[in-house]
Coordinates of C-alpha atoms in Angstrom, one line a residue:
X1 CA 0.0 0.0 0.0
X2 CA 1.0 3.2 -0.8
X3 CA 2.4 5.4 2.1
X4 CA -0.3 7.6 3.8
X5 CA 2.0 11.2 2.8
X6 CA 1.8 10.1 -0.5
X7 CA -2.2 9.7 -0.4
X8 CA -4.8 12.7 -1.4
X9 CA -6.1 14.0 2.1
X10 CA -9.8 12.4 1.4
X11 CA -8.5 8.9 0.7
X12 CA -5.7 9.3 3.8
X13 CA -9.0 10.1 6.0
X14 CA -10.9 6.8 4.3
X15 CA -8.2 4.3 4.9
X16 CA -7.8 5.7 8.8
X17 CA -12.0 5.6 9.5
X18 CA -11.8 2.0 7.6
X19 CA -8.6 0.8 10.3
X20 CA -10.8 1.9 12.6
X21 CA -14.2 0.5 11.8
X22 CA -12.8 -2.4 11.6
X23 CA -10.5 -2.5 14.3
X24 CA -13.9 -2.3 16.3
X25 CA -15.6 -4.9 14.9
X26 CA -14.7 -7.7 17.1
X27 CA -15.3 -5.4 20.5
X28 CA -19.0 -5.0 19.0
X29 CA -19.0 -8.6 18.2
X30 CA -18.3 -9.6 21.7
X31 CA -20.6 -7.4 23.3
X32 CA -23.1 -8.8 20.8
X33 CA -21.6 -12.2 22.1
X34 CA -21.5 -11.8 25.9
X35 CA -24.8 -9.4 26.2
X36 CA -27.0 -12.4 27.7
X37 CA -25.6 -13.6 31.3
X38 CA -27.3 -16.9 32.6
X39 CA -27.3 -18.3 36.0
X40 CA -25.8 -21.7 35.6
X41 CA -26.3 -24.1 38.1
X42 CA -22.7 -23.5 39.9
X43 CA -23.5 -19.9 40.1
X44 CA -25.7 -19.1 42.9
X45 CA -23.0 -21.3 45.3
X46 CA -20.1 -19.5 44.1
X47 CA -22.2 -16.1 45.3
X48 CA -23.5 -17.5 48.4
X49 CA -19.8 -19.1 49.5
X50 CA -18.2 -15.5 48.1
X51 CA -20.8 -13.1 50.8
X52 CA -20.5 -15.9 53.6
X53 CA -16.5 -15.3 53.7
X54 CA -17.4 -11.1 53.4
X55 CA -19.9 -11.6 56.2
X56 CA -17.7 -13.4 58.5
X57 CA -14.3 -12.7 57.7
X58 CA -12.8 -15.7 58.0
X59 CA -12.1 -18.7 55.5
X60 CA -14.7 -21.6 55.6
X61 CA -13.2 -25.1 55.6
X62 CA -16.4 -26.9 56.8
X63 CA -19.4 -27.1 54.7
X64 CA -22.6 -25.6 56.5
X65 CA -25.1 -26.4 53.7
X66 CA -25.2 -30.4 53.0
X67 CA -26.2 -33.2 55.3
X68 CA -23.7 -35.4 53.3
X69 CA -20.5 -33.6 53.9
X70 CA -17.8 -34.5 56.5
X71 CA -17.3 -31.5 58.7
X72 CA -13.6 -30.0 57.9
X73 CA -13.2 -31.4 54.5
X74 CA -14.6 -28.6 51.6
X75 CA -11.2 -28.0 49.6
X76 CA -12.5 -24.3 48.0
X77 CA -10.2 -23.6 45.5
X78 CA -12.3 -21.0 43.8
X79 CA -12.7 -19.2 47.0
X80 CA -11.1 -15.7 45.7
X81 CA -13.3 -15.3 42.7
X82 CA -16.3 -16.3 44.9
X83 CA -15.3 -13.3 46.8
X84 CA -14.6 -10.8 43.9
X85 CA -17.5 -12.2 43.2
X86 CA -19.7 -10.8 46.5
X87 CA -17.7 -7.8 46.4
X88 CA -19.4 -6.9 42.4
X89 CA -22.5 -8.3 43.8
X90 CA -22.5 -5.9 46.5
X91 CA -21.8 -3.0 44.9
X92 CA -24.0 -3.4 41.8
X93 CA -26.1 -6.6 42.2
X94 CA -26.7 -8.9 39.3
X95 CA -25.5 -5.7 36.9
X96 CA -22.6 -5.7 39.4
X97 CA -21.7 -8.9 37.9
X98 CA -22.5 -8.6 34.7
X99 CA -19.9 -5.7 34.3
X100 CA -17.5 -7.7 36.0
X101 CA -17.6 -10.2 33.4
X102 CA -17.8 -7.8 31.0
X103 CA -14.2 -6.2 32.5
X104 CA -12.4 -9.7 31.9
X105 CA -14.0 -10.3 28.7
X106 CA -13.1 -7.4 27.0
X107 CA -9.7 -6.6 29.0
X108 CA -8.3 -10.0 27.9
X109 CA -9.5 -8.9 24.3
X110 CA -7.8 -5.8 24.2
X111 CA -4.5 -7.7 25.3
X112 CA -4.8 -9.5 22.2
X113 CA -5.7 -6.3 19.9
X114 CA -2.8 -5.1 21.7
X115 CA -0.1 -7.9 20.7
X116 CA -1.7 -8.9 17.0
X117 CA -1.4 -4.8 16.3
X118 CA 2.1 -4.6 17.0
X119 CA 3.2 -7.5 14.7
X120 CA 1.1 -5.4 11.9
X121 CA -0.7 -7.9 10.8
X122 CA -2.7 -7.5 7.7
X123 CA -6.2 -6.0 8.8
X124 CA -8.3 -8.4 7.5
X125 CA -6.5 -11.1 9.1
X126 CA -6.7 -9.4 12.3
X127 CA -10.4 -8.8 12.1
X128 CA -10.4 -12.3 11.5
X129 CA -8.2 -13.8 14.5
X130 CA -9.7 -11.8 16.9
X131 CA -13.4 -12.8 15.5
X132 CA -12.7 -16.3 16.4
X133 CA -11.1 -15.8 19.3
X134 CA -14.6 -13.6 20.3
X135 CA -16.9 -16.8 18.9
X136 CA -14.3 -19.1 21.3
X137 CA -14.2 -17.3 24.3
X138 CA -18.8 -17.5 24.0
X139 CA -19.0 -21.0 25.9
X140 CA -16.8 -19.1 28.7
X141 CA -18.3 -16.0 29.4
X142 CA -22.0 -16.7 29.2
X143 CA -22.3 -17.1 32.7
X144 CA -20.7 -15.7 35.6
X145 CA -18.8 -18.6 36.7
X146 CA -15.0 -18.9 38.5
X147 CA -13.3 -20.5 34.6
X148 CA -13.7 -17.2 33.4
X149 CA -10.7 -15.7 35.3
X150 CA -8.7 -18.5 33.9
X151 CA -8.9 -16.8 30.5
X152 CA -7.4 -13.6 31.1
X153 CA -4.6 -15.3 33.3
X154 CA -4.4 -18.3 30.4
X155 CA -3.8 -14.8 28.2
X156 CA -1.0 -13.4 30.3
X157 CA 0.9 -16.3 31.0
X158 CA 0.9 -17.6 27.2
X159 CA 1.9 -13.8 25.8
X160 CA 5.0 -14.3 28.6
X161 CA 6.0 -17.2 27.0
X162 CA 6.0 -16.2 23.6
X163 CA 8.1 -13.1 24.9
X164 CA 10.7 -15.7 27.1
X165 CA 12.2 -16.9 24.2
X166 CA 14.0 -13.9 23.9
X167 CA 13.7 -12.4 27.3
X168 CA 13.9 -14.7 29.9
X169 CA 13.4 -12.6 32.7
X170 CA 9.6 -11.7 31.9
X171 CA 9.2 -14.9 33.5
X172 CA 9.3 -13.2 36.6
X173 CA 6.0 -12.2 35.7
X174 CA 4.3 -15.2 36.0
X175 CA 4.8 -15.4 39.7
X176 CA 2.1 -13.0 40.6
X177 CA -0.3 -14.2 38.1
X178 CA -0.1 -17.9 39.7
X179 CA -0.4 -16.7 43.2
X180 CA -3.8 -15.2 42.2
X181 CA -4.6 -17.9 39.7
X182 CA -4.1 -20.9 42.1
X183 CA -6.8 -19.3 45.1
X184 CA -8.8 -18.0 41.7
X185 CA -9.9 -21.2 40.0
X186 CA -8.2 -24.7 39.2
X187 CA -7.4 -24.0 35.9
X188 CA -4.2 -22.8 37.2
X189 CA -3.4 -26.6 36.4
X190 CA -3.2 -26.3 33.0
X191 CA -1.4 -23.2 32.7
X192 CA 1.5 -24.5 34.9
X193 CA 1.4 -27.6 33.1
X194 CA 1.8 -25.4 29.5
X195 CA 4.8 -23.7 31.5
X196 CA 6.6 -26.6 32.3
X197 CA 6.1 -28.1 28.9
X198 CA 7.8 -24.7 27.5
X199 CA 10.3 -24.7 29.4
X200 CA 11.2 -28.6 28.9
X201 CA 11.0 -27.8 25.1
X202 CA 13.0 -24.9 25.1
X203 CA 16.0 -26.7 27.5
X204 CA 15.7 -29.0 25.2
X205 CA 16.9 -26.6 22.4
X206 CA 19.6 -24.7 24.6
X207 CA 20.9 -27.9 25.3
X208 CA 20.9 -28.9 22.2
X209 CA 23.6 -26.3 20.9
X210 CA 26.1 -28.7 22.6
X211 CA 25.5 -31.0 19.3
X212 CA 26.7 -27.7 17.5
X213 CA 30.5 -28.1 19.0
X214 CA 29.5 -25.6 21.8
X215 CA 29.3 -25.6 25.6
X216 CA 26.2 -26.5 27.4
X217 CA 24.3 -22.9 28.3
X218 CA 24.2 -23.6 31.9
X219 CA 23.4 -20.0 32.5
X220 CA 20.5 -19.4 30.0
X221 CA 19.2 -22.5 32.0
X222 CA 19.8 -21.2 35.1
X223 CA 17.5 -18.1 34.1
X224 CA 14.7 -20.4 32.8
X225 CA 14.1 -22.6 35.6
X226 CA 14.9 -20.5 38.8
X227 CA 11.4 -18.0 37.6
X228 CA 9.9 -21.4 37.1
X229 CA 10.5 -23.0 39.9
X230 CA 9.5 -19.9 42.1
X231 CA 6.2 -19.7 40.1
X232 CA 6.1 -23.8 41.2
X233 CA 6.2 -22.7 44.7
X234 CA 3.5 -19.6 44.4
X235 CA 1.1 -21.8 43.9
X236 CA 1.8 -23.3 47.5
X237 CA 0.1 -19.7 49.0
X238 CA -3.3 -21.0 49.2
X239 CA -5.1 -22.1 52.2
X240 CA -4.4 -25.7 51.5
X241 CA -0.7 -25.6 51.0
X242 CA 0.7 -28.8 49.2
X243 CA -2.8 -30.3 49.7
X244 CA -4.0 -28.0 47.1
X245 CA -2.4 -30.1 44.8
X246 CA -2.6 -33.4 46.1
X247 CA -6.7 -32.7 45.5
X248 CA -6.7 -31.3 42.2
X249 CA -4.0 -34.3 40.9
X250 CA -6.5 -37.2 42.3
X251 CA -9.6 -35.5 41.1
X252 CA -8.4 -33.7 37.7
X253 CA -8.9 -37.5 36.0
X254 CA -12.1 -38.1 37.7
X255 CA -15.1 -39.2 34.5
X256 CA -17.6 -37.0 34.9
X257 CA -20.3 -38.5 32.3
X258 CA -23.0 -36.2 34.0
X259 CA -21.6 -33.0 33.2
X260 CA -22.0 -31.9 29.4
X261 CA -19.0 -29.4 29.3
X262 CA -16.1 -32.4 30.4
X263 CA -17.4 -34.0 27.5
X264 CA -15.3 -34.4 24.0
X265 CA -15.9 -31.3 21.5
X266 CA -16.5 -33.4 19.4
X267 CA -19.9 -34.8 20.8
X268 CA -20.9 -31.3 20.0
X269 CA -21.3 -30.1 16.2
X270 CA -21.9 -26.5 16.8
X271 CA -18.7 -26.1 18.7
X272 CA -16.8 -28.2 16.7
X273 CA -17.3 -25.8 14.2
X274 CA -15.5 -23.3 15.8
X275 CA -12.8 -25.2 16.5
X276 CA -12.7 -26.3 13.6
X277 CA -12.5 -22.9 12.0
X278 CA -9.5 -21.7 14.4
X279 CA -8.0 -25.1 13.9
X280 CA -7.5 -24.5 10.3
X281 CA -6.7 -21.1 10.4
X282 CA -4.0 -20.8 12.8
X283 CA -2.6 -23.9 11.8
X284 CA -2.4 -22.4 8.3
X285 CA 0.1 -19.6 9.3
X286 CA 2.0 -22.4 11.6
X287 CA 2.3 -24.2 8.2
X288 CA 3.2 -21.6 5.9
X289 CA 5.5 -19.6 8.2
X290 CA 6.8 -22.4 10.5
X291 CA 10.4 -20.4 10.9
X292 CA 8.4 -17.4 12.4
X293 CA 7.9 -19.3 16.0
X294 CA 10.2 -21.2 18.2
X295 CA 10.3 -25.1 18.8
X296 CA 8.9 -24.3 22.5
X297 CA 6.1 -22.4 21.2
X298 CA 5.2 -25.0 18.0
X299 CA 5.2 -28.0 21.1
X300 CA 2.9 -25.5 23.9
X301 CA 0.7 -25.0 20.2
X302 CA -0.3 -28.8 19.5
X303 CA -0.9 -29.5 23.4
X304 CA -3.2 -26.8 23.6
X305 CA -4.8 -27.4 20.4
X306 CA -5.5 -30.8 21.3
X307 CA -7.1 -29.9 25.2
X308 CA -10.8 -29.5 23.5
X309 CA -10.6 -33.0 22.1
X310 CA -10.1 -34.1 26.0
X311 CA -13.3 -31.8 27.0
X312 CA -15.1 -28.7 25.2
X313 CA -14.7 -26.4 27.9
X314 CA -11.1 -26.3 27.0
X315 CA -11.9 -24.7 23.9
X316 CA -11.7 -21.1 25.7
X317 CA -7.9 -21.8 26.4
X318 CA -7.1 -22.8 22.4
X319 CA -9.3 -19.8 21.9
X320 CA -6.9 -17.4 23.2
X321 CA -3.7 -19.6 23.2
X322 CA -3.9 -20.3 19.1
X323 CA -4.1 -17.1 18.2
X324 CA -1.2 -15.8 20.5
X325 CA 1.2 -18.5 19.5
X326 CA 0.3 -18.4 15.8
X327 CA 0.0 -14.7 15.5
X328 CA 3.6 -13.9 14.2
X329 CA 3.1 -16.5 11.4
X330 CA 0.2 -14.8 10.2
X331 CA 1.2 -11.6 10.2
X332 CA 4.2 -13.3 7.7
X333 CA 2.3 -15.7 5.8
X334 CA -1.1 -13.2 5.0
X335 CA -0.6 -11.2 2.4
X336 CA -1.0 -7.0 2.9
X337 CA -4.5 -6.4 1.8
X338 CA -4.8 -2.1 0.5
X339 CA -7.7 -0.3 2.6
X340 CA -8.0 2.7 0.7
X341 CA -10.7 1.8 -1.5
X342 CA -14.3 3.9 -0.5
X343 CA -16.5 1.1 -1.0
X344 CA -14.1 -1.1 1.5
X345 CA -14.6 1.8 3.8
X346 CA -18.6 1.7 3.4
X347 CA -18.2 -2.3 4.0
X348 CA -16.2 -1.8 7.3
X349 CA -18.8 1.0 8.5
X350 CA -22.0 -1.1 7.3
X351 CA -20.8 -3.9 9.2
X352 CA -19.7 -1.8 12.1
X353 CA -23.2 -0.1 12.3
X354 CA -25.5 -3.5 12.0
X355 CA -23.6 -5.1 14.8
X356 CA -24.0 -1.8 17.2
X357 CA -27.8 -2.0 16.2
X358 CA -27.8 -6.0 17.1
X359 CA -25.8 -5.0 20.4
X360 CA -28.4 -2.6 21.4
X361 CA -31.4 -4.9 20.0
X362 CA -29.9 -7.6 22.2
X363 CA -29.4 -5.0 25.3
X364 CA -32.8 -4.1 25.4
X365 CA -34.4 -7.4 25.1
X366 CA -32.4 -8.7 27.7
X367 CA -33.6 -9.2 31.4
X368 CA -32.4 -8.1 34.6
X369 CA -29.0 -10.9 35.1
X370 CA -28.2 -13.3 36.2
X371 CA -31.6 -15.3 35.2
X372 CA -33.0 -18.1 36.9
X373 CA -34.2 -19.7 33.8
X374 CA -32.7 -20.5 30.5
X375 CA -32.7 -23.0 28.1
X376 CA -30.9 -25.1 29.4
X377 CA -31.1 -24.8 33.1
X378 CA -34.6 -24.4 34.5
X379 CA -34.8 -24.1 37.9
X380 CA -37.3 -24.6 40.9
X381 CA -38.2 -21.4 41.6
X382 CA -42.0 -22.1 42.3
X383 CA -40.8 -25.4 44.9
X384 CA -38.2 -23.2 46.5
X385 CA -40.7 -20.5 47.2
X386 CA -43.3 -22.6 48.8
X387 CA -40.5 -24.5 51.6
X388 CA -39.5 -21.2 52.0
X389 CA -43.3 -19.8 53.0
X390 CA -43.7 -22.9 55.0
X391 CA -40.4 -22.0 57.1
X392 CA -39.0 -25.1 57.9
X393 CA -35.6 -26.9 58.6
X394 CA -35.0 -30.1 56.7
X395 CA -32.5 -32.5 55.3
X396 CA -33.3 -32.3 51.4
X397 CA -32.7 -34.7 48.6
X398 CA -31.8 -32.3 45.7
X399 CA -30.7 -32.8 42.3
X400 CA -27.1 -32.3 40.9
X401 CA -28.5 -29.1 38.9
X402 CA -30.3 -27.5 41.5
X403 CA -28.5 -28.1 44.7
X404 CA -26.9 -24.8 44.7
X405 CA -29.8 -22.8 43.6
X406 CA -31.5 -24.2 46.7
X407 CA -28.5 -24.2 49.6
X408 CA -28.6 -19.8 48.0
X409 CA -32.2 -19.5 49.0
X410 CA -32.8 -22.1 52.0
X411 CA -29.6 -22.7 53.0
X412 CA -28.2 -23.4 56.0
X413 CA -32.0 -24.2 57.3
X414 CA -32.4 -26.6 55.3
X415 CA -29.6 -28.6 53.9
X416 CA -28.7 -29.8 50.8
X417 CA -28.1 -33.8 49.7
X418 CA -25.6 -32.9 46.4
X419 CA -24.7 -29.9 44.6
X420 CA -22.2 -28.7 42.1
X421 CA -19.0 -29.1 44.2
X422 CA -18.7 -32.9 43.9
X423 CA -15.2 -33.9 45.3
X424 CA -14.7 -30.5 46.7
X425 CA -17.1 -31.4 49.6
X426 CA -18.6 -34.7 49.2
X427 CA -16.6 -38.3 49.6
X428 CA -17.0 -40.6 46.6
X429 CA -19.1 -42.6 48.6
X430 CA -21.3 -40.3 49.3
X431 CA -21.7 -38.7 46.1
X432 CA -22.5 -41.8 44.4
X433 CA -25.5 -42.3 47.2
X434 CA -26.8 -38.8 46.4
X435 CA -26.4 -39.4 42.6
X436 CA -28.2 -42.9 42.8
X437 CA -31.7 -41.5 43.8
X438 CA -32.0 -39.5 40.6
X439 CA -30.5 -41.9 38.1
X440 CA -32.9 -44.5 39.7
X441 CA -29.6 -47.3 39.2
X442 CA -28.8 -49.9 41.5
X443 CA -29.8 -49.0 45.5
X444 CA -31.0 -46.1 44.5
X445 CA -33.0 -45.4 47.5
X446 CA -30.1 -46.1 49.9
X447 CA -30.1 -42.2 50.4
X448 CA -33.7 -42.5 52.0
X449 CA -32.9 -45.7 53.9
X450 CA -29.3 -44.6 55.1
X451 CA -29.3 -41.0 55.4
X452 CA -31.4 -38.9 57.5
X453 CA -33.8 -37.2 54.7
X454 CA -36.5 -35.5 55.3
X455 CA -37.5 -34.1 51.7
X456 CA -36.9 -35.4 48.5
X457 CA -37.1 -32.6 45.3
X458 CA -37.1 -34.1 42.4
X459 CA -37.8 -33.0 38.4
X460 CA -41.2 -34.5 36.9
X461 CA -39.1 -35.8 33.6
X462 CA -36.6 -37.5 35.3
X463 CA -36.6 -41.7 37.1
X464 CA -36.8 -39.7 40.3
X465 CA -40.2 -38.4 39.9
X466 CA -41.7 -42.4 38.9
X467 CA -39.5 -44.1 41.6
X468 CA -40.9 -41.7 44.6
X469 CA -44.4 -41.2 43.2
X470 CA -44.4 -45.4 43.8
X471 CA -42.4 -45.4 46.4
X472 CA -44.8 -46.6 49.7
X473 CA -43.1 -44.6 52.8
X474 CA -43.4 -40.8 50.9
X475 CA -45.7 -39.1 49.9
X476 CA -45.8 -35.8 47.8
X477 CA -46.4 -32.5 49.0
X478 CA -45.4 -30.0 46.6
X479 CA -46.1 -30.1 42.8
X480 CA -46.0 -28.0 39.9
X481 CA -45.4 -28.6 36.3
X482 CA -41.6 -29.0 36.8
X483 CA -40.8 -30.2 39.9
X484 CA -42.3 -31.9 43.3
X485 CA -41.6 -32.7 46.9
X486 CA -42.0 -36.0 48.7
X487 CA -41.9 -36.3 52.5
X488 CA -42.2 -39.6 54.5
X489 CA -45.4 -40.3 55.0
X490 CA -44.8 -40.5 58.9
X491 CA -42.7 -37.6 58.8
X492 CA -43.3 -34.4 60.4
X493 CA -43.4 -33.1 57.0
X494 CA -46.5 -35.3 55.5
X495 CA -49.1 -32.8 56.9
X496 CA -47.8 -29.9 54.9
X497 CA -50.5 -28.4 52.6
X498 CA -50.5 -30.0 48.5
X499 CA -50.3 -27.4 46.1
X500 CA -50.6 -28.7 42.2
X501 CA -49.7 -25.4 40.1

């Protein structure tokens, strides 16, 4: 393209509202993307933990909510975020944490606009890197869950990598970002395991200049593992210590067939999709520019790309961590694309303008967040609302979906049988019990037989709802349209009023 001196003043005015219609466009796109905020069914514990640790100052370690745990046990690894968490919640309510989530989302996008507009990548390219990265990033930030501040640290610790190959001392910077990251949310795991994989990969070329006739770099070493090995032992300044660890290792390989988002991406064609898409197109640069990144970076690029095959919520890390990697192969491979032209300029603002009218659209259609129904959580509003009016204390059977939603509005009075924490708080043993009643498999009733339960919620379309409705010591005392409440028939519970809604 022609320098911008050289240009006549109307067409050096076009090319700089074109850069920047188009520089804009994935912003718009992800507020487009992240407008809608659902409660999932982790959410309403994370909140509830977060204000308990505000209100009382003090860190829990025994669970107060859930008739199954064993007192001095809960491992809460996501306790910080549950308290940045309170903190938004306090000072804005649900909008407070909608604009939280809307601070990491598009912080760790401009940290990418950032790094992709200093290489100068073509502008099409970049319009297109960062696009994907926006459509990646959806799965992540549409609720207001503790993985989300595992994307901007995921960010940050993959751009220090990429700048480590040349200046090794930036990996200083990773110390602080694991402290937080480790008490933030367990995907600190994977970033310290993409760290040591770099730096394995990139001893493994130092070293290798021995093969050249010269002497082993002992001292480039020496700077690559000491910030590693401190950022090792950040991670040990949580309220666990070692034990942190020792929990995450044994329950990291744990199946979880119940929860859709551990699940292959491939199970999934909509997602696939996208990965698809940013498979092919970063991999393209890689290919056609393979000089432009170091060996560490090319080995830290096919682990990462290869996480959403293991489960689809991974796909938020290759979602950032693809297009970092790969960016300076782009920028090399893509050809420079010219700007000036007025009707690429009308494209640009076109596009620009029908997204800020689909952002606004989508603003104003969207309810007061986080919501308590959505496609594909629906939760017992109508069954919470009527133990709450009858104001009692019970031990409650709930579902794996809705334990959390209930411990948030009943809790402690009346205690929950599972929830969303799984190995955080409950033993195997005892999860498997809880689970059983709702699958209907094997003992499934052991939880009523073993356990002191007084209620049992369960959803109409599920085994639950048959297995108690036949089941000859309960009776139901609560039903609407999507879930009901049993109590034992000689229970102080069996004289509470029916209500069928």
């Amino acid at each position: 393209m022609a320098d911008k001196d050289q240009l006549p003043p109307y067409m050096a005015t076009v090319d700089r509202v074109t850069r920047a219609a188009i520089t804009l466009i994935p912003f718009l796109l992800a507020l487009v993307a992240f407008a809608s905020t659902m409660a999932g069914t982790d959410f309403w514990g994370h909140l509830r933990f977060g204000l308990d640790m505000l209100e009382t100052k003090r860190f829990i370690y025994s669970d107060p909510y859930s008739y199954l745990s064993i007192p001095g046990t809960w491992v809460n690894h996501e306790w910080l975020t549950e308290v940045i968490f309170a903190l938004a919640y306090r000072a804005g309510d649900t909008w407070g944490l909608v604009a939280l989530k809307f601070l990491i989302a598009l912080g760790t996008l401009l940290i990418l606009h950032r790094y992709v507009s200093r290489l100068q990548m073509p502008l099409l390219a970049h319009l297109g890197l960062l696009s994907l990265t926006v459509v990646g990033l959806m799965r992540a930030f549409a609720t207001a869950r503790p993985h989300m501040m595992t994307v901007p640290c995921f960010t940050l610790t993959v751009l220090i990598l990429t700048r480590a190959v040349d200046r090794p001392r930036s990996l200083y910077l990773l110390i602080p970002i694991f402290i937080f990251w480790t008490n933030a949310h367990g995907g600190f795991m994977a970033g310290m395991a993409v760290v040591l994989l770099w730096a394995v990969s990139r001893s493994v070329v130092l070293v290798s200049r021995k093969a050249e006739g010269r002497a082993i770099p002992w001292r480039d070493l020496w700077h690559l593992w000491l910030p590693v090995a401190l950022t090792v032992l950040a991670t040990l300044i949580n309220p666990y210590g070692p034990g942190l660890w020792s929990f995450l290792l044994r329950t990291a390989t744990v199946p979880r067939p119940e929860i859709t988002e551990w699940q292959p991406i491939t199970v999934y064609r909509g997602f696939s999709l996208i990965y698809g898409t940013l498979l092919l197109f970063t991999a393209w640069g890689l290919l056609h520019r393979p000089t432009a990144l170091a060996p560490s970076l090319r080995v830290v690029y096919l682990a990462v790309a290869a996480l959403p095959l293991l489960a689809v919520r991974h796909l938020m890390l290759f979602a950032v961590a693809g297009p970092i990697i790969t960016a300076p192969a782009l920028a090399a491979a893509c050809p420079p694309l010219s700007w000036t032209k007025r009707w690429t300029a009308l494209t640009a603002l076109i596009l620009s303008l029908g997204i800020s009218v689909a952002l606004c659209v989508s603003f104003l259609q969207t309810p007061k967040a986080p919501r308590s129904r959505a496609d594909d959580w629906a939760f017992p509003e109508d069954a919470v609302a009527f133990l709450a009016e009858a104001d009692v204390e019970a031990n409650l059977a709930t579902p794996f979906n809705w334990g959390e939603y209930v411990l948030w509005h009943l809790g402690p009075e009346i205690q929950v049988s599972l929830d969303g924490r799984r190995e955080t708080v409950y033993s195997e043993e005892r999860y498997e019990v809880a689970l059983a009643l709702y699958t209907g498999k094997g003992e499934w009733d052991r939880l009523l037989r073993d356990w002191p339960t007084d209620l049992v919620l369960v959803e109409r379309s599920t085994p639950a709802y048959n297995l108690m409705s036949l089941h000859p010591g309960w009776t139901c005392i609560y039903e609407d349209e999507l879930a009901a409440i049993y109590g034992r028939r000689d229970g102080e519970f069996a004289g509470l009023s029916v209500a069928q809604r």
